């Protein structure tokens, strides 16, 4: 199992189909598990995908339309049933507080776990760390454009340093001295920057229901993995604009402009039983890796470059 991967639990927009469950996505990031938009049926999809309640450390809701949140009651109650031993943060638009509270307490259950509601206000911004991260990263929320308040999310790992073996050899540094240099930043007259280069931190972005706006481009910028809605095809672009959605072509153009490495298209309207058209449209605008998401698919975060 990859330490960094996307587990697709559902890919349908508005209503499920015979082959597509409502939305649901788990991003595994080392020891962290970010569950995005658990739609109806997410708990059962987790069983099919081999995802445990103990894999979830955060829940991120983009907005409170049913296909993005009606799975919350089951997921929350499963977290309590399984006695998850650490606090689970829940991020969601503050304007939907009444919906969150109704979903959280949709039926009677015995609370054994700590849920930490963290509502989003204004334009969003950096979110608090959970304290469980094995590697440091920042999770950001950015406001999008939809008929109800909606936010996208972006995970950003800080840049690090990559040691250069040829420079280590040139300075005669080997064995335990390498570790000492990494820990202390200097070995005699040699600094860590003398024998290393910047290793860019990885980024993953999650963009659901929105029309094109500044927030879409900000979230996608430099993403190694971009998970983005492609509800409509180009012929229905007027519907996308009217209802606050994207087409496959628009999503692909965003990815190309942002320098995305792997583009994951999802959130498909039931009007399209065949998704070949989505792939064809996207390929005309983006020449990187394109994945048309399917339920229960596992998609690795691209390796470092």
PDB file of C-alpha atoms in Angstrom:
ATOM      1  CA  UNK A   1       0.000   0.000   0.000  1.00  0.00           C
ATOM      2  CA  UNK A   2       1.346   3.406  -0.939  1.00  0.00           C
ATOM      3  CA  UNK A   3       1.937   5.773   1.983  1.00  0.00           C
ATOM      4  CA  UNK A   4       0.487   8.538  -0.173  1.00  0.00           C
ATOM      5  CA  UNK A   5      -2.499   7.638  -2.303  1.00  0.00           C
ATOM      6  CA  UNK A   6      -6.068   8.579  -3.128  1.00  0.00           C
ATOM      7  CA  UNK A   7      -8.733   5.952  -2.443  1.00  0.00           C
ATOM      8  CA  UNK A   8     -11.854   6.716  -4.504  1.00  0.00           C
ATOM      9  CA  UNK A   9     -15.026   5.741  -2.660  1.00  0.00           C
ATOM     10  CA  UNK A  10     -17.555   7.309  -5.029  1.00  0.00           C
ATOM     11  CA  UNK A  11     -17.671   9.397  -8.213  1.00  0.00           C
ATOM     12  CA  UNK A  12     -21.334  10.330  -8.845  1.00  0.00           C
ATOM     13  CA  UNK A  13     -22.776  13.820  -8.712  1.00  0.00           C
ATOM     14  CA  UNK A  14     -26.289  14.583  -7.483  1.00  0.00           C
ATOM     15  CA  UNK A  15     -27.608  10.994  -7.615  1.00  0.00           C
ATOM     16  CA  UNK A  16     -25.797   7.633  -7.590  1.00  0.00           C
ATOM     17  CA  UNK A  17     -25.961   5.280 -10.552  1.00  0.00           C
ATOM     18  CA  UNK A  18     -25.639   1.521 -10.879  1.00  0.00           C
ATOM     19  CA  UNK A  19     -21.873   1.872 -11.138  1.00  0.00           C
ATOM     20  CA  UNK A  20     -21.121   5.109  -9.280  1.00  0.00           C
ATOM     21  CA  UNK A  21     -21.706   5.729  -5.605  1.00  0.00           C
ATOM     22  CA  UNK A  22     -22.121   9.215  -4.242  1.00  0.00           C
ATOM     23  CA  UNK A  23     -18.888  11.124  -3.611  1.00  0.00           C
ATOM     24  CA  UNK A  24     -16.238  10.002  -1.155  1.00  0.00           C
ATOM     25  CA  UNK A  25     -12.432  10.208  -1.262  1.00  0.00           C
ATOM     26  CA  UNK A  26      -9.771   9.250   1.248  1.00  0.00           C
ATOM     27  CA  UNK A  27      -6.335  10.787   0.815  1.00  0.00           C
ATOM     28  CA  UNK A  28      -3.733   8.719   2.649  1.00  0.00           C
ATOM     29  CA  UNK A  29      -0.757  10.889   3.515  1.00  0.00           C
ATOM     30  CA  UNK A  30       1.761   8.955   5.582  1.00  0.00           C
ATOM     31  CA  UNK A  31      -0.021   8.560   8.948  1.00  0.00           C
ATOM     32  CA  UNK A  32      -2.843  10.962   8.139  1.00  0.00           C
ATOM     33  CA  UNK A  33      -6.134  10.076   6.441  1.00  0.00           C
ATOM     34  CA  UNK A  34      -8.220  12.918   5.020  1.00  0.00           C
ATOM     35  CA  UNK A  35     -11.780  11.921   4.145  1.00  0.00           C
ATOM     36  CA  UNK A  36     -13.319  14.340   1.635  1.00  0.00           C
ATOM     37  CA  UNK A  37     -17.047  14.784   1.012  1.00  0.00           C
ATOM     38  CA  UNK A  38     -18.565  11.574   2.387  1.00  0.00           C
ATOM     39  CA  UNK A  39     -21.770  11.168   0.418  1.00  0.00           C
ATOM     40  CA  UNK A  40     -24.511   8.639   1.024  1.00  0.00           C
ATOM     41  CA  UNK A  41     -23.163   5.089   1.192  1.00  0.00           C
ATOM     42  CA  UNK A  42     -19.595   6.077   2.122  1.00  0.00           C
ATOM     43  CA  UNK A  43     -19.424   3.739   5.115  1.00  0.00           C
ATOM     44  CA  UNK A  44     -20.219   0.723   2.928  1.00  0.00           C
ATOM     45  CA  UNK A  45     -17.772   1.860   0.240  1.00  0.00           C
ATOM     46  CA  UNK A  46     -15.097   2.046   2.925  1.00  0.00           C
ATOM     47  CA  UNK A  47     -15.636  -1.652   3.630  1.00  0.00           C
ATOM     48  CA  UNK A  48     -15.262  -2.513  -0.058  1.00  0.00           C
ATOM     49  CA  UNK A  49     -12.104  -0.406  -0.316  1.00  0.00           C
ATOM     50  CA  UNK A  50     -10.488  -1.730   2.853  1.00  0.00           C
ATOM     51  CA  UNK A  51     -10.670   1.632   4.607  1.00  0.00           C
ATOM     52  CA  UNK A  52     -11.089   1.583   8.387  1.00  0.00           C
ATOM     53  CA  UNK A  53     -12.532   4.279  10.628  1.00  0.00           C
ATOM     54  CA  UNK A  54      -9.092   4.299  12.271  1.00  0.00           C
ATOM     55  CA  UNK A  55      -7.656   5.495   8.953  1.00  0.00           C
ATOM     56  CA  UNK A  56      -9.549   8.795   9.240  1.00  0.00           C
ATOM     57  CA  UNK A  57      -7.873  11.685  11.040  1.00  0.00           C
ATOM     58  CA  UNK A  58      -9.730  14.547   9.339  1.00  0.00           C
ATOM     59  CA  UNK A  59     -13.048  14.965   7.554  1.00  0.00           C
ATOM     60  CA  UNK A  60     -13.200  17.762   4.974  1.00  0.00           C
ATOM     61  CA  UNK A  61     -16.612  18.812   3.652  1.00  0.00           C
ATOM     62  CA  UNK A  62     -16.605  21.219   0.717  1.00  0.00           C
ATOM     63  CA  UNK A  63     -20.288  22.199   1.016  1.00  0.00           C
ATOM     64  CA  UNK A  64     -23.648  20.980   2.223  1.00  0.00           C
ATOM     65  CA  UNK A  65     -25.335  19.599  -0.856  1.00  0.00           C
ATOM     66  CA  UNK A  66     -26.501  16.071  -0.136  1.00  0.00           C
ATOM     67  CA  UNK A  67     -24.189  14.199  -2.490  1.00  0.00           C
ATOM     68  CA  UNK A  68     -21.242  15.602  -0.522  1.00  0.00           C
ATOM     69  CA  UNK A  69     -22.402  15.145   3.066  1.00  0.00           C
ATOM     70  CA  UNK A  70     -25.221  12.635   3.554  1.00  0.00           C
ATOM     71  CA  UNK A  71     -22.695   9.958   4.508  1.00  0.00           C
ATOM     72  CA  UNK A  72     -21.531  11.953   7.538  1.00  0.00           C
ATOM     73  CA  UNK A  73     -23.930  10.342  10.058  1.00  0.00           C
ATOM     74  CA  UNK A  74     -22.744   6.824   9.276  1.00  0.00           C
ATOM     75  CA  UNK A  75     -19.058   7.764   9.232  1.00  0.00           C
ATOM     76  CA  UNK A  76     -19.319   9.690  12.509  1.00  0.00           C
ATOM     77  CA  UNK A  77     -21.198   6.891  14.225  1.00  0.00           C
ATOM     78  CA  UNK A  78     -18.694   4.320  12.935  1.00  0.00           C
ATOM     79  CA  UNK A  79     -15.832   6.387  14.361  1.00  0.00           C
ATOM     80  CA  UNK A  80     -17.607   6.242  17.728  1.00  0.00           C
ATOM     81  CA  UNK A  81     -18.568   2.568  17.456  1.00  0.00           C
ATOM     82  CA  UNK A  82     -14.943   1.669  16.774  1.00  0.00           C
ATOM     83  CA  UNK A  83     -13.721   3.918  19.622  1.00  0.00           C
ATOM     84  CA  UNK A  84     -11.196   5.835  17.525  1.00  0.00           C
ATOM     85  CA  UNK A  85      -8.704   6.903  20.222  1.00  0.00           C
ATOM     86  CA  UNK A  86      -7.673  10.317  18.874  1.00  0.00           C
ATOM     87  CA  UNK A  87      -9.569  13.530  18.065  1.00  0.00           C
ATOM     88  CA  UNK A  88     -10.928  13.724  14.520  1.00  0.00           C
ATOM     89  CA  UNK A  89     -11.124  17.242  13.059  1.00  0.00           C
ATOM     90  CA  UNK A  90     -14.094  18.114  10.826  1.00  0.00           C
ATOM     91  CA  UNK A  91     -13.761  21.082   8.450  1.00  0.00           C
ATOM     92  CA  UNK A  92     -16.858  22.536   6.771  1.00  0.00           C
ATOM     93  CA  UNK A  93     -18.390  25.914   5.789  1.00  0.00           C
ATOM     94  CA  UNK A  94     -19.538  27.769   8.893  1.00  0.00           C
ATOM     95  CA  UNK A  95     -22.716  28.863   7.094  1.00  0.00           C
ATOM     96  CA  UNK A  96     -23.762  25.197   7.113  1.00  0.00           C
ATOM     97  CA  UNK A  97     -23.465  24.785  10.881  1.00  0.00           C
ATOM     98  CA  UNK A  98     -27.145  23.829  11.221  1.00  0.00           C
ATOM     99  CA  UNK A  99     -26.718  21.080   8.616  1.00  0.00           C
ATOM    100  CA  UNK A 100     -23.581  19.757  10.282  1.00  0.00           C
ATOM    101  CA  UNK A 101     -25.288  19.564  13.669  1.00  0.00           C
ATOM    102  CA  UNK A 102     -28.308  17.780  12.192  1.00  0.00           C
ATOM    103  CA  UNK A 103     -26.093  15.261  10.408  1.00  0.00           C
ATOM    104  CA  UNK A 104     -23.867  14.759  13.422  1.00  0.00           C
ATOM    105  CA  UNK A 105     -26.880  13.969  15.623  1.00  0.00           C
ATOM    106  CA  UNK A 106     -29.072  12.312  12.992  1.00  0.00           C
ATOM    107  CA  UNK A 107     -29.864   9.416  15.331  1.00  0.00           C
ATOM    108  CA  UNK A 108     -29.104   8.187  18.828  1.00  0.00           C
ATOM    109  CA  UNK A 109     -25.669   6.647  19.443  1.00  0.00           C
ATOM    110  CA  UNK A 110     -23.139   6.334  22.240  1.00  0.00           C
ATOM    111  CA  UNK A 111     -20.327   8.849  21.872  1.00  0.00           C
ATOM    112  CA  UNK A 112     -16.908   7.411  22.637  1.00  0.00           C
ATOM    113  CA  UNK A 113     -14.699   9.434  20.292  1.00  0.00           C
ATOM    114  CA  UNK A 114     -13.777  13.106  20.206  1.00  0.00           C
ATOM    115  CA  UNK A 115     -14.964  15.023  17.157  1.00  0.00           C
ATOM    116  CA  UNK A 116     -13.485  18.507  16.716  1.00  0.00           C
ATOM    117  CA  UNK A 117     -15.687  20.726  14.535  1.00  0.00           C
ATOM    118  CA  UNK A 118     -13.609  23.407  12.793  1.00  0.00           C
ATOM    119  CA  UNK A 119     -15.945  25.536  10.653  1.00  0.00           C
ATOM    120  CA  UNK A 120     -14.531  27.631   7.806  1.00  0.00           C
ATOM    121  CA  UNK A 121     -15.254  31.339   7.506  1.00  0.00           C
ATOM    122  CA  UNK A 122     -14.427  34.082   5.025  1.00  0.00           C
ATOM    123  CA  UNK A 123     -11.916  33.180   2.346  1.00  0.00           C
ATOM    124  CA  UNK A 124     -10.537  30.207   4.278  1.00  0.00           C
ATOM    125  CA  UNK A 125      -6.815  29.922   4.991  1.00  0.00           C
ATOM    126  CA  UNK A 126      -4.462  27.518   6.747  1.00  0.00           C
ATOM    127  CA  UNK A 127      -6.094  24.969   9.060  1.00  0.00           C
ATOM    128  CA  UNK A 128      -4.790  23.800  12.424  1.00  0.00           C
ATOM    129  CA  UNK A 129      -2.569  20.692  12.463  1.00  0.00           C
ATOM    130  CA  UNK A 130      -3.949  17.577  14.144  1.00  0.00           C
ATOM    131  CA  UNK A 131      -0.721  16.732  15.938  1.00  0.00           C
ATOM    132  CA  UNK A 132      -0.583  13.281  14.298  1.00  0.00           C
ATOM    133  CA  UNK A 133       1.341  14.222  11.163  1.00  0.00           C
ATOM    134  CA  UNK A 134       4.382  12.031  10.573  1.00  0.00           C
ATOM    135  CA  UNK A 135       5.662  14.568   8.100  1.00  0.00           C
ATOM    136  CA  UNK A 136       4.812  18.262   8.349  1.00  0.00           C
ATOM    137  CA  UNK A 137       2.329  19.803   5.940  1.00  0.00           C
ATOM    138  CA  UNK A 138      -0.144  22.644   5.760  1.00  0.00           C
ATOM    139  CA  UNK A 139      -3.798  22.057   4.891  1.00  0.00           C
ATOM    140  CA  UNK A 140      -5.414  25.100   3.313  1.00  0.00           C
ATOM    141  CA  UNK A 141      -9.044  25.900   2.491  1.00  0.00           C
ATOM    142  CA  UNK A 142      -9.983  28.307  -0.309  1.00  0.00           C
ATOM    143  CA  UNK A 143     -13.428  29.681  -1.136  1.00  0.00           C
ATOM    144  CA  UNK A 144     -14.977  28.582  -4.440  1.00  0.00           C
ATOM    145  CA  UNK A 145     -18.007  29.703  -6.509  1.00  0.00           C
ATOM    146  CA  UNK A 146     -21.175  27.628  -6.100  1.00  0.00           C
ATOM    147  CA  UNK A 147     -24.835  28.437  -5.290  1.00  0.00           C
ATOM    148  CA  UNK A 148     -24.057  27.617  -1.621  1.00  0.00           C
ATOM    149  CA  UNK A 149     -20.851  28.327   0.299  1.00  0.00           C
ATOM    150  CA  UNK A 150     -18.183  25.934  -0.946  1.00  0.00           C
ATOM    151  CA  UNK A 151     -14.478  25.495  -0.226  1.00  0.00           C
ATOM    152  CA  UNK A 152     -11.683  23.541  -1.847  1.00  0.00           C
ATOM    153  CA  UNK A 153      -8.711  22.091   0.024  1.00  0.00           C
ATOM    154  CA  UNK A 154      -4.982  21.935  -0.665  1.00  0.00           C
ATOM    155  CA  UNK A 155      -2.307  19.982   1.175  1.00  0.00           C
ATOM    156  CA  UNK A 156       1.195  21.498   0.909  1.00  0.00           C
ATOM    157  CA  UNK A 157       4.328  19.806   2.181  1.00  0.00           C
ATOM    158  CA  UNK A 158       7.218  22.187   2.961  1.00  0.00           C
ATOM    159  CA  UNK A 159      10.317  22.035   0.790  1.00  0.00           C
ATOM    160  CA  UNK A 160      13.208  19.939   2.074  1.00  0.00           C
ATOM    161  CA  UNK A 161      16.804  19.224   1.117  1.00  0.00           C
ATOM    162  CA  UNK A 162      18.155  16.442  -1.107  1.00  0.00           C
ATOM    163  CA  UNK A 163      21.769  15.397  -0.522  1.00  0.00           C
ATOM    164  CA  UNK A 164      23.986  15.239  -3.623  1.00  0.00           C
ATOM    165  CA  UNK A 165      26.354  12.239  -3.459  1.00  0.00           C
ATOM    166  CA  UNK A 166      28.904  13.780  -5.834  1.00  0.00           C
ATOM    167  CA  UNK A 167      29.231  16.871  -3.646  1.00  0.00           C
ATOM    168  CA  UNK A 168      29.496  14.773  -0.498  1.00  0.00           C
ATOM    169  CA  UNK A 169      32.365  12.844  -2.117  1.00  0.00           C
ATOM    170  CA  UNK A 170      34.038  16.067  -3.251  1.00  0.00           C
ATOM    171  CA  UNK A 171      34.128  17.254   0.364  1.00  0.00           C
ATOM    172  CA  UNK A 172      35.189  13.834   1.688  1.00  0.00           C
ATOM    173  CA  UNK A 173      32.033  13.363   3.741  1.00  0.00           C
ATOM    174  CA  UNK A 174      30.848   9.783   4.266  1.00  0.00           C
ATOM    175  CA  UNK A 175      29.455   7.371   6.845  1.00  0.00           C
ATOM    176  CA  UNK A 176      28.274   8.806  10.191  1.00  0.00           C
ATOM    177  CA  UNK A 177      29.417  12.283   9.181  1.00  0.00           C
ATOM    178  CA  UNK A 178      26.545  12.452   6.681  1.00  0.00           C
ATOM    179  CA  UNK A 179      23.985  12.067   9.456  1.00  0.00           C
ATOM    180  CA  UNK A 180      25.813  14.565  11.619  1.00  0.00           C
ATOM    181  CA  UNK A 181      25.782  17.120   8.820  1.00  0.00           C
ATOM    182  CA  UNK A 182      22.031  16.603   8.349  1.00  0.00           C
ATOM    183  CA  UNK A 183      21.319  16.998  12.060  1.00  0.00           C
ATOM    184  CA  UNK A 184      23.585  19.966  12.748  1.00  0.00           C
ATOM    185  CA  UNK A 185      23.555  21.718   9.379  1.00  0.00           C
ATOM    186  CA  UNK A 186      27.331  22.109   9.331  1.00  0.00           C
ATOM    187  CA  UNK A 187      30.427  19.909   9.441  1.00  0.00           C
ATOM    188  CA  UNK A 188      33.570  21.974   9.832  1.00  0.00           C
ATOM    189  CA  UNK A 189      33.516  24.506   7.012  1.00  0.00           C
ATOM    190  CA  UNK A 190      30.929  22.574   4.975  1.00  0.00           C
ATOM    191  CA  UNK A 191      27.274  23.560   5.325  1.00  0.00           C
ATOM    192  CA  UNK A 192      24.281  21.451   4.390  1.00  0.00           C
ATOM    193  CA  UNK A 193      23.464  23.818   1.515  1.00  0.00           C
ATOM    194  CA  UNK A 194      26.947  23.170   0.064  1.00  0.00           C
ATOM    195  CA  UNK A 195      26.143  19.505  -0.566  1.00  0.00           C
ATOM    196  CA  UNK A 196      22.391  19.523  -1.206  1.00  0.00           C
ATOM    197  CA  UNK A 197      19.656  21.009  -3.327  1.00  0.00           C
ATOM    198  CA  UNK A 198      16.074  21.992  -2.570  1.00  0.00           C
ATOM    199  CA  UNK A 199      13.625  19.090  -2.706  1.00  0.00           C
ATOM    200  CA  UNK A 200      10.216  20.495  -3.521  1.00  0.00           C
ATOM    201  CA  UNK A 201       7.465  19.408  -1.147  1.00  0.00           C
ATOM    202  CA  UNK A 202       4.561  17.489  -2.610  1.00  0.00           C
ATOM    203  CA  UNK A 203       1.099  19.012  -3.066  1.00  0.00           C
ATOM    204  CA  UNK A 204      -2.383  17.587  -3.449  1.00  0.00           C
ATOM    205  CA  UNK A 205      -5.537  19.599  -4.189  1.00  0.00           C
ATOM    206  CA  UNK A 206      -9.224  18.761  -3.965  1.00  0.00           C
ATOM    207  CA  UNK A 207     -11.751  20.868  -5.905  1.00  0.00           C
ATOM    208  CA  UNK A 208     -15.422  19.953  -5.947  1.00  0.00           C
ATOM    209  CA  UNK A 209     -18.545  21.883  -6.906  1.00  0.00           C
ATOM    210  CA  UNK A 210     -17.577  25.234  -8.397  1.00  0.00           C
ATOM    211  CA  UNK A 211     -17.590  27.263 -11.570  1.00  0.00           C
ATOM    212  CA  UNK A 212     -14.302  28.761 -12.755  1.00  0.00           C
ATOM    213  CA  UNK A 213     -12.992  31.325 -10.257  1.00  0.00           C
ATOM    214  CA  UNK A 214      -9.724  32.533  -8.725  1.00  0.00           C
ATOM    215  CA  UNK A 215      -9.953  29.912  -6.003  1.00  0.00           C
ATOM    216  CA  UNK A 216      -9.814  27.071  -8.529  1.00  0.00           C
ATOM    217  CA  UNK A 217      -6.535  28.305  -9.967  1.00  0.00           C
ATOM    218  CA  UNK A 218      -5.044  29.024  -6.530  1.00  0.00           C
ATOM    219  CA  UNK A 219      -5.790  25.505  -5.296  1.00  0.00           C
ATOM    220  CA  UNK A 220      -4.470  23.786  -8.432  1.00  0.00           C
ATOM    221  CA  UNK A 221      -1.187  25.701  -8.652  1.00  0.00           C
ATOM    222  CA  UNK A 222       1.742  23.278  -8.709  1.00  0.00           C
ATOM    223  CA  UNK A 223      -0.290  20.276  -7.542  1.00  0.00           C
ATOM    224  CA  UNK A 224       1.276  16.852  -7.943  1.00  0.00           C
ATOM    225  CA  UNK A 225      -2.231  15.382  -7.633  1.00  0.00           C
ATOM    226  CA  UNK A 226      -5.338  17.388  -8.550  1.00  0.00           C
ATOM    227  CA  UNK A 227      -8.733  15.836  -7.803  1.00  0.00           C
ATOM    228  CA  UNK A 228     -11.308  17.988  -9.546  1.00  0.00           C
ATOM    229  CA  UNK A 229     -14.935  17.822 -10.547  1.00  0.00           C
ATOM    230  CA  UNK A 230     -15.774  17.380 -14.223  1.00  0.00           C
ATOM    231  CA  UNK A 231     -19.540  17.188 -13.932  1.00  0.00           C
ATOM    232  CA  UNK A 232     -20.285  18.117 -17.548  1.00  0.00           C
ATOM    233  CA  UNK A 233     -18.841  17.876 -21.055  1.00  0.00           C
ATOM    234  CA  UNK A 234     -18.136  20.904 -23.203  1.00  0.00           C
ATOM    235  CA  UNK A 235     -21.451  20.746 -25.072  1.00  0.00           C
ATOM    236  CA  UNK A 236     -23.186  21.373 -21.745  1.00  0.00           C
ATOM    237  CA  UNK A 237     -20.933  24.207 -20.592  1.00  0.00           C
ATOM    238  CA  UNK A 238     -23.964  26.501 -20.226  1.00  0.00           C
ATOM    239  CA  UNK A 239     -25.373  24.070 -17.651  1.00  0.00           C
ATOM    240  CA  UNK A 240     -22.056  23.981 -15.834  1.00  0.00           C
ATOM    241  CA  UNK A 241     -21.995  27.761 -15.525  1.00  0.00           C
ATOM    242  CA  UNK A 242     -25.652  27.947 -14.532  1.00  0.00           C
ATOM    243  CA  UNK A 243     -25.359  25.343 -11.769  1.00  0.00           C
ATOM    244  CA  UNK A 244     -21.866  26.206 -10.559  1.00  0.00           C
ATOM    245  CA  UNK A 245     -19.848  23.333 -12.035  1.00  0.00           C
ATOM    246  CA  UNK A 246     -16.929  22.592 -14.355  1.00  0.00           C
ATOM    247  CA  UNK A 247     -16.583  20.709 -17.620  1.00  0.00           C
ATOM    248  CA  UNK A 248     -13.825  18.187 -18.319  1.00  0.00           C
ATOM    249  CA  UNK A 249     -12.222  20.657 -20.731  1.00  0.00           C
ATOM    250  CA  UNK A 250     -12.233  23.445 -18.145  1.00  0.00           C
ATOM    251  CA  UNK A 251     -10.700  21.162 -15.514  1.00  0.00           C
ATOM    252  CA  UNK A 252      -7.983  20.105 -17.971  1.00  0.00           C
ATOM    253  CA  UNK A 253      -7.151  23.696 -18.909  1.00  0.00           C
ATOM    254  CA  UNK A 254      -6.829  24.580 -15.236  1.00  0.00           C
ATOM    255  CA  UNK A 255      -4.454  21.655 -14.735  1.00  0.00           C
ATOM    256  CA  UNK A 256      -2.332  22.630 -17.734  1.00  0.00           C
ATOM    257  CA  UNK A 257      -2.022  26.246 -16.610  1.00  0.00           C
ATOM    258  CA  UNK A 258      -1.193  25.200 -13.043  1.00  0.00           C
ATOM    259  CA  UNK A 259       1.550  22.690 -13.933  1.00  0.00           C
ATOM    260  CA  UNK A 260      -0.339  19.729 -12.454  1.00  0.00           C
ATOM    261  CA  UNK A 261       1.315  16.315 -12.764  1.00  0.00           C
ATOM    262  CA  UNK A 262      -1.635  13.916 -12.315  1.00  0.00           C
ATOM    263  CA  UNK A 263      -5.173  15.080 -13.064  1.00  0.00           C
ATOM    264  CA  UNK A 264      -8.048  13.079 -11.549  1.00  0.00           C
ATOM    265  CA  UNK A 265     -11.489  13.811 -13.036  1.00  0.00           C
ATOM    266  CA  UNK A 266     -14.555  12.893 -10.983  1.00  0.00           C
ATOM    267  CA  UNK A 267     -18.095  13.932  -9.864  1.00  0.00           C
ATOM    268  CA  UNK A 268     -19.821  12.884 -13.083  1.00  0.00           C
ATOM    269  CA  UNK A 269     -23.414  13.696 -13.964  1.00  0.00           C
ATOM    270  CA  UNK A 270     -25.732  10.709 -14.423  1.00  0.00           C
ATOM    271  CA  UNK A 271     -26.493  11.995 -17.933  1.00  0.00           C
ATOM    272  CA  UNK A 272     -23.198  10.444 -19.093  1.00  0.00           C
ATOM    273  CA  UNK A 273     -23.206   6.626 -18.846  1.00  0.00           C
ATOM    274  CA  UNK A 274     -19.989   6.579 -20.911  1.00  0.00           C
ATOM    275  CA  UNK A 275     -17.058   8.724 -19.771  1.00  0.00           C
ATOM    276  CA  UNK A 276     -14.883   8.381 -22.867  1.00  0.00           C
ATOM    277  CA  UNK A 277     -16.002  11.840 -23.913  1.00  0.00           C
ATOM    278  CA  UNK A 278     -14.653  13.330 -20.683  1.00  0.00           C
ATOM    279  CA  UNK A 279     -11.253  11.752 -21.331  1.00  0.00           C
ATOM    280  CA  UNK A 280     -11.170  12.865 -24.954  1.00  0.00           C
ATOM    281  CA  UNK A 281     -11.994  16.461 -24.010  1.00  0.00           C
ATOM    282  CA  UNK A 282      -9.415  16.545 -21.252  1.00  0.00           C
ATOM    283  CA  UNK A 283      -6.676  15.116 -23.496  1.00  0.00           C
ATOM    284  CA  UNK A 284      -7.124  17.996 -25.918  1.00  0.00           C
ATOM    285  CA  UNK A 285      -6.060  20.462 -23.233  1.00  0.00           C
ATOM    286  CA  UNK A 286      -3.724  18.584 -20.883  1.00  0.00           C
ATOM    287  CA  UNK A 287      -0.808  16.335 -21.826  1.00  0.00           C
ATOM    288  CA  UNK A 288       0.034  15.031 -18.358  1.00  0.00           C
ATOM    289  CA  UNK A 289      -1.371  11.923 -16.708  1.00  0.00           C
ATOM    290  CA  UNK A 290      -5.189  11.912 -16.697  1.00  0.00           C
ATOM    291  CA  UNK A 291      -7.244   9.515 -14.583  1.00  0.00           C
ATOM    292  CA  UNK A 292     -10.993   9.247 -15.064  1.00  0.00           C
ATOM    293  CA  UNK A 293     -11.890   8.160 -11.561  1.00  0.00           C
ATOM    294  CA  UNK A 294     -13.909   5.025 -10.922  1.00  0.00           C
ATOM    295  CA  UNK A 295     -15.308   3.765  -7.644  1.00  0.00           C
ATOM    296  CA  UNK A 296     -12.807   1.850  -5.469  1.00  0.00           C
ATOM    297  CA  UNK A 297      -9.845   2.961  -7.584  1.00  0.00           C
ATOM    298  CA  UNK A 298      -6.519   3.635  -5.834  1.00  0.00           C
ATOM    299  CA  UNK A 299      -4.388   6.395  -7.319  1.00  0.00           C
ATOM    300  CA  UNK A 300      -0.846   6.948  -5.995  1.00  0.00           C
ATOM    301  CA  UNK A 301       0.458  10.444  -5.455  1.00  0.00           C
ATOM    302  CA  UNK A 302       3.165  10.848  -8.132  1.00  0.00           C
ATOM    303  CA  UNK A 303       6.693  10.192  -6.871  1.00  0.00           C
ATOM    304  CA  UNK A 304       9.070  13.052  -6.248  1.00  0.00           C
ATOM    305  CA  UNK A 305      10.888  14.552  -9.211  1.00  0.00           C
TER     306      UNK A 305
END
